[in-house]
mmCIF file of C-alpha atoms in Angstrom:
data_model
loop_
_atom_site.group_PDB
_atom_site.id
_atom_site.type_symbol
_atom_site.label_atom_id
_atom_site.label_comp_id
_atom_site.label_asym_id
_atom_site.label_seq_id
_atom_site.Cartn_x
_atom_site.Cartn_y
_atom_site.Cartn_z
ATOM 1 C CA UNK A 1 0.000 0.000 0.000
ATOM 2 C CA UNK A 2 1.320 3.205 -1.046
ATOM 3 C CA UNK A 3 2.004 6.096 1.775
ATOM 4 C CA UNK A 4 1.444 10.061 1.202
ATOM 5 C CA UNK A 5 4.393 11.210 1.171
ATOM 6 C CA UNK A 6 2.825 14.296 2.180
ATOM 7 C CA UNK A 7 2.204 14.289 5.628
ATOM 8 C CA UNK A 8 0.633 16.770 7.886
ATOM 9 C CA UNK A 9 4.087 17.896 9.129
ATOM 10 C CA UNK A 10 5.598 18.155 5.793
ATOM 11 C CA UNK A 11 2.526 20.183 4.516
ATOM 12 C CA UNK A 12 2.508 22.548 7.203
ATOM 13 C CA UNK A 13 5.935 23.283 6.769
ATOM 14 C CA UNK A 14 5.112 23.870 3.183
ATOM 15 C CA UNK A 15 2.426 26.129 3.682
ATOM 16 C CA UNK A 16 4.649 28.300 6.533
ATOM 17 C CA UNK A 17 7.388 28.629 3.774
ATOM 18 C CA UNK A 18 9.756 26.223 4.905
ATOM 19 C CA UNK A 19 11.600 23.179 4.880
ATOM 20 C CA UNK A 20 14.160 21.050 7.050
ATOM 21 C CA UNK A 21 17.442 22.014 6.734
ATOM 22 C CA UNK A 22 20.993 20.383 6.847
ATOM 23 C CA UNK A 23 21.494 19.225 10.706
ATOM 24 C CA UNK A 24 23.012 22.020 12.110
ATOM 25 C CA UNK A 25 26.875 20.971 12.890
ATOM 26 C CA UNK A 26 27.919 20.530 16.497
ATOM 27 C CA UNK A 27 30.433 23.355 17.810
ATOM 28 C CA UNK A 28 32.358 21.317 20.455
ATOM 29 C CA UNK A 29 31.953 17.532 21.640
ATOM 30 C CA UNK A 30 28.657 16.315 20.989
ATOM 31 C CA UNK A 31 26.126 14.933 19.245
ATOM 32 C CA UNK A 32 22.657 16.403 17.984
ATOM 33 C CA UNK A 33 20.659 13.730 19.019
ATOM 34 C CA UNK A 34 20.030 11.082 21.096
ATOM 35 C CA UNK A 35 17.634 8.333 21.173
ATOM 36 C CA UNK A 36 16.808 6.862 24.126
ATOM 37 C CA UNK A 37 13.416 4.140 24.371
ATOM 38 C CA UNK A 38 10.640 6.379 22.912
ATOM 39 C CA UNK A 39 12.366 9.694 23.771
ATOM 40 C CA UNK A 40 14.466 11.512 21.335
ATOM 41 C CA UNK A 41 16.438 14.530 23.250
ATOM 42 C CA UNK A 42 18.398 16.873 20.900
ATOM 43 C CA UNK A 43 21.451 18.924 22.180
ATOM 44 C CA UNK A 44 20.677 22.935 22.023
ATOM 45 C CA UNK A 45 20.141 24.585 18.785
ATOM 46 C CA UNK A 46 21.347 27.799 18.135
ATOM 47 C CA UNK A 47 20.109 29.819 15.339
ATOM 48 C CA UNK A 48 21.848 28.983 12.306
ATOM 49 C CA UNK A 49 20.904 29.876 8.821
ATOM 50 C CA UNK A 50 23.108 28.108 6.199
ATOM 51 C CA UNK A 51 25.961 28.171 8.893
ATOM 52 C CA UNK A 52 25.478 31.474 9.777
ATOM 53 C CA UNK A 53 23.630 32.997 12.975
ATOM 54 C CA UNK A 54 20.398 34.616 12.479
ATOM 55 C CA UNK A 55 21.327 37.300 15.350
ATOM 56 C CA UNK A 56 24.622 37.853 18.092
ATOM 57 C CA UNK A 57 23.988 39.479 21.235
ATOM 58 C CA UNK A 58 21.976 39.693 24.485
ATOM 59 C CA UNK A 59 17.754 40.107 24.133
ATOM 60 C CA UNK A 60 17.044 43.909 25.387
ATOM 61 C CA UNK A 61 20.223 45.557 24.121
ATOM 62 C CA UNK A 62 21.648 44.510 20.898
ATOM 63 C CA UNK A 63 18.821 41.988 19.868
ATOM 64 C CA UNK A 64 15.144 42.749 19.939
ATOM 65 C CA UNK A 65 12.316 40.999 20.956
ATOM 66 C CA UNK A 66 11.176 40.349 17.821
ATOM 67 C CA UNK A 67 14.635 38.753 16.368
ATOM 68 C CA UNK A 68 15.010 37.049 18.770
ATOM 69 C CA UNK A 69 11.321 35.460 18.821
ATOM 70 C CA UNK A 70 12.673 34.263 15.525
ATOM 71 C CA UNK A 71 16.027 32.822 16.767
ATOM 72 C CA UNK A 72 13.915 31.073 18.611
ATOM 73 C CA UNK A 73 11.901 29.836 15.799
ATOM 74 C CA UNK A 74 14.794 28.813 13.985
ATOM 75 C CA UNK A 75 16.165 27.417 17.041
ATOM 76 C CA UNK A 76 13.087 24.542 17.155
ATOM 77 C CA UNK A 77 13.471 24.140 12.687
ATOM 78 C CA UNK A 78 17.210 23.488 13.527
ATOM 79 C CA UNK A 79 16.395 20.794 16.932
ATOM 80 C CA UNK A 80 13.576 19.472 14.134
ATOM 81 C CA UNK A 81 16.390 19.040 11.668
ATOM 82 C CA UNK A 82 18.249 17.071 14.695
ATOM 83 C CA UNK A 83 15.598 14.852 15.453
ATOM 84 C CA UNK A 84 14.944 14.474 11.358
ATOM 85 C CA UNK A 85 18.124 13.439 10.830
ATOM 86 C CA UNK A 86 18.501 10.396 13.479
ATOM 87 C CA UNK A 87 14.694 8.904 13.093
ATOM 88 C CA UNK A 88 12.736 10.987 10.605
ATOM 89 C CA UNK A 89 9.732 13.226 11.490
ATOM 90 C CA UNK A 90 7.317 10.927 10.613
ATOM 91 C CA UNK A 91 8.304 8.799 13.370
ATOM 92 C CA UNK A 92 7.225 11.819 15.618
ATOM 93 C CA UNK A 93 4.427 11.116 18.394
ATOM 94 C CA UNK A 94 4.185 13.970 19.876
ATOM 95 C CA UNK A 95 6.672 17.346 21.197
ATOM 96 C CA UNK A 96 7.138 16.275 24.971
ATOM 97 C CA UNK A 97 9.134 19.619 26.534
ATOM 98 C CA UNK A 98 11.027 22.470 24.951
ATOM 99 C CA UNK A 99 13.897 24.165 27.037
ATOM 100 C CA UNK A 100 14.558 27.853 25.668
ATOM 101 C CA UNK A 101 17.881 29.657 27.254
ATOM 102 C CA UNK A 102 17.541 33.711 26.181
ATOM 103 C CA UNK A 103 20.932 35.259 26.521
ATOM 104 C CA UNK A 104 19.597 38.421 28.438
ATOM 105 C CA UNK A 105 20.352 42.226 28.612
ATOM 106 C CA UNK A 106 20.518 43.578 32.282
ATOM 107 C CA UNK A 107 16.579 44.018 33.509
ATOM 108 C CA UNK A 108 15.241 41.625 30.610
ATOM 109 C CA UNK A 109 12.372 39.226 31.557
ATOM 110 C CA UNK A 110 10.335 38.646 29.074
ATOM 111 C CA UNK A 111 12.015 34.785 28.150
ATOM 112 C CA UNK A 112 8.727 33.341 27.713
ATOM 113 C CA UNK A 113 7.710 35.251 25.266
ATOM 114 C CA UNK A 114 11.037 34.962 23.346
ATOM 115 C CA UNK A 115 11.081 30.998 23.796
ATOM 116 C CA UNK A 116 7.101 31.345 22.631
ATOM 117 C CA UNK A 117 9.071 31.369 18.375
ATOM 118 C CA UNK A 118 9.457 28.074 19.588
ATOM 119 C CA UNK A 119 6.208 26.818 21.041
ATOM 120 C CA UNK A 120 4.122 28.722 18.593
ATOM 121 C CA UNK A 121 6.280 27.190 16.045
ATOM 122 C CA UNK A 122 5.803 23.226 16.761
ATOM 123 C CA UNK A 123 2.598 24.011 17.252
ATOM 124 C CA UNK A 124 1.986 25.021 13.652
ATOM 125 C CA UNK A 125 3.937 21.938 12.210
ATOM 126 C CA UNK A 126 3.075 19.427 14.380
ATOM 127 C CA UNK A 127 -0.588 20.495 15.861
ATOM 128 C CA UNK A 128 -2.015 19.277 19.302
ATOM 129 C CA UNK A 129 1.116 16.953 19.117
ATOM 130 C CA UNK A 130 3.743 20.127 19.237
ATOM 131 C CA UNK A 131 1.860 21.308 22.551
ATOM 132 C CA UNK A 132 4.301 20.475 24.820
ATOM 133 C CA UNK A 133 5.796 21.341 28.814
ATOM 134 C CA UNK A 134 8.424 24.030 28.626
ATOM 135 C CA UNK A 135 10.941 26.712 30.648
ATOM 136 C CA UNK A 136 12.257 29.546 29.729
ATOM 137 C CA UNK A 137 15.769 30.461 31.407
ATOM 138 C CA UNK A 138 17.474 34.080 31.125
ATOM 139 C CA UNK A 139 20.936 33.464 31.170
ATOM 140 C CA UNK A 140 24.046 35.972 31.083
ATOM 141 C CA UNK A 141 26.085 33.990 28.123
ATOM 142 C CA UNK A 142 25.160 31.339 25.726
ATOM 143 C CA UNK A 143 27.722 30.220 23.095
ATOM 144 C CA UNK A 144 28.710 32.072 20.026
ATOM 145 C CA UNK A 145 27.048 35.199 21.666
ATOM 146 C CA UNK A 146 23.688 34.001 20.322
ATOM 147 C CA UNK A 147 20.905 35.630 21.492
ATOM 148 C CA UNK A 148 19.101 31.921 21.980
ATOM 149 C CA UNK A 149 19.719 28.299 22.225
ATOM 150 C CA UNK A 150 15.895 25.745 22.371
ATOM 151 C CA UNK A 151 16.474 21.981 23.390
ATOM 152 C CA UNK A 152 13.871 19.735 22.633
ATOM 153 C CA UNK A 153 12.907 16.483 24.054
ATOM 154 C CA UNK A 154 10.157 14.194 21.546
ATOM 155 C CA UNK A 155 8.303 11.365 21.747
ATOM 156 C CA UNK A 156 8.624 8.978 18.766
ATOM 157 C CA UNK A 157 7.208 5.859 17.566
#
């Protein structure tokens, strides 16, 4: 029996414009993925575009709100890409949690809402299956002086 190849995940990215990249390349000693049982937990994704980050700097001084509510969005296309890349996104059940570090200015608190990209974001490709649990850390560094870095833990069959 032949399968549509065009599943709901596939069309949605279609219809937002986009499509899964090239795994994003680790920067030091790890891996992107990791299967464990059911669970596939991807390292932190930074927000690359064909190599190159989408923004540098801390959220509330150099980086706005708004770029980096789409570092985070590329963030979650780049830990999809991860998770694509060791079991294929069919195989996804369901988003389980999203962790969302915001590299923050002095008096910055508005993570969630940066680390929403993200949320939002699965929730568009994947549905009621990208709702997921989630937190939001401010931190004072994160590597390559990008703005964010969005781990992802998901459930696959």
């Amino acid at each position: 029996m032949a399968v549509d190849a065009a599943t709901p995940w596939r069309k949605n990215l279609e219809r937002l414009g986009l499509t899964v990249p090239a795994v994003a390349a680790p920067v030091a000693a790890y891996i992107p993925a990791v299967r464990t049982g059911s669970l596939v937990y991807t390292s932190g994704q930074l927000p690359f575009v064909n190599g190159e980050l989408s923004a540098t700097g801390k959220v509330g001084a150099e980086v706005s709100l708004e770029a980096a509510t789409e570092a985070a969005r590329l963030c979650a296309l780049n830990a999809l890409a991860a998770v694509h890349d060791l079991v294929g996104l069919d195989e996804v059940v369901r988003i389980v949690k999203v962790v969302g570090f915001v590299a923050s200015a002095p008096g910055f608190t508005d993570q969630p809402l940066v680390i929403n990209g993200a949320s939002e974001f699965l929730g568009e490709v994947f549905g009621d299956a990208g709702v997921h649990a989630r937190s939001a850390v401010g931190v004072s560094e994160l590597p390559k002086n990008t703005p964010v870095e969005v781990e992802l833990i998901a459930e696959v069959r």
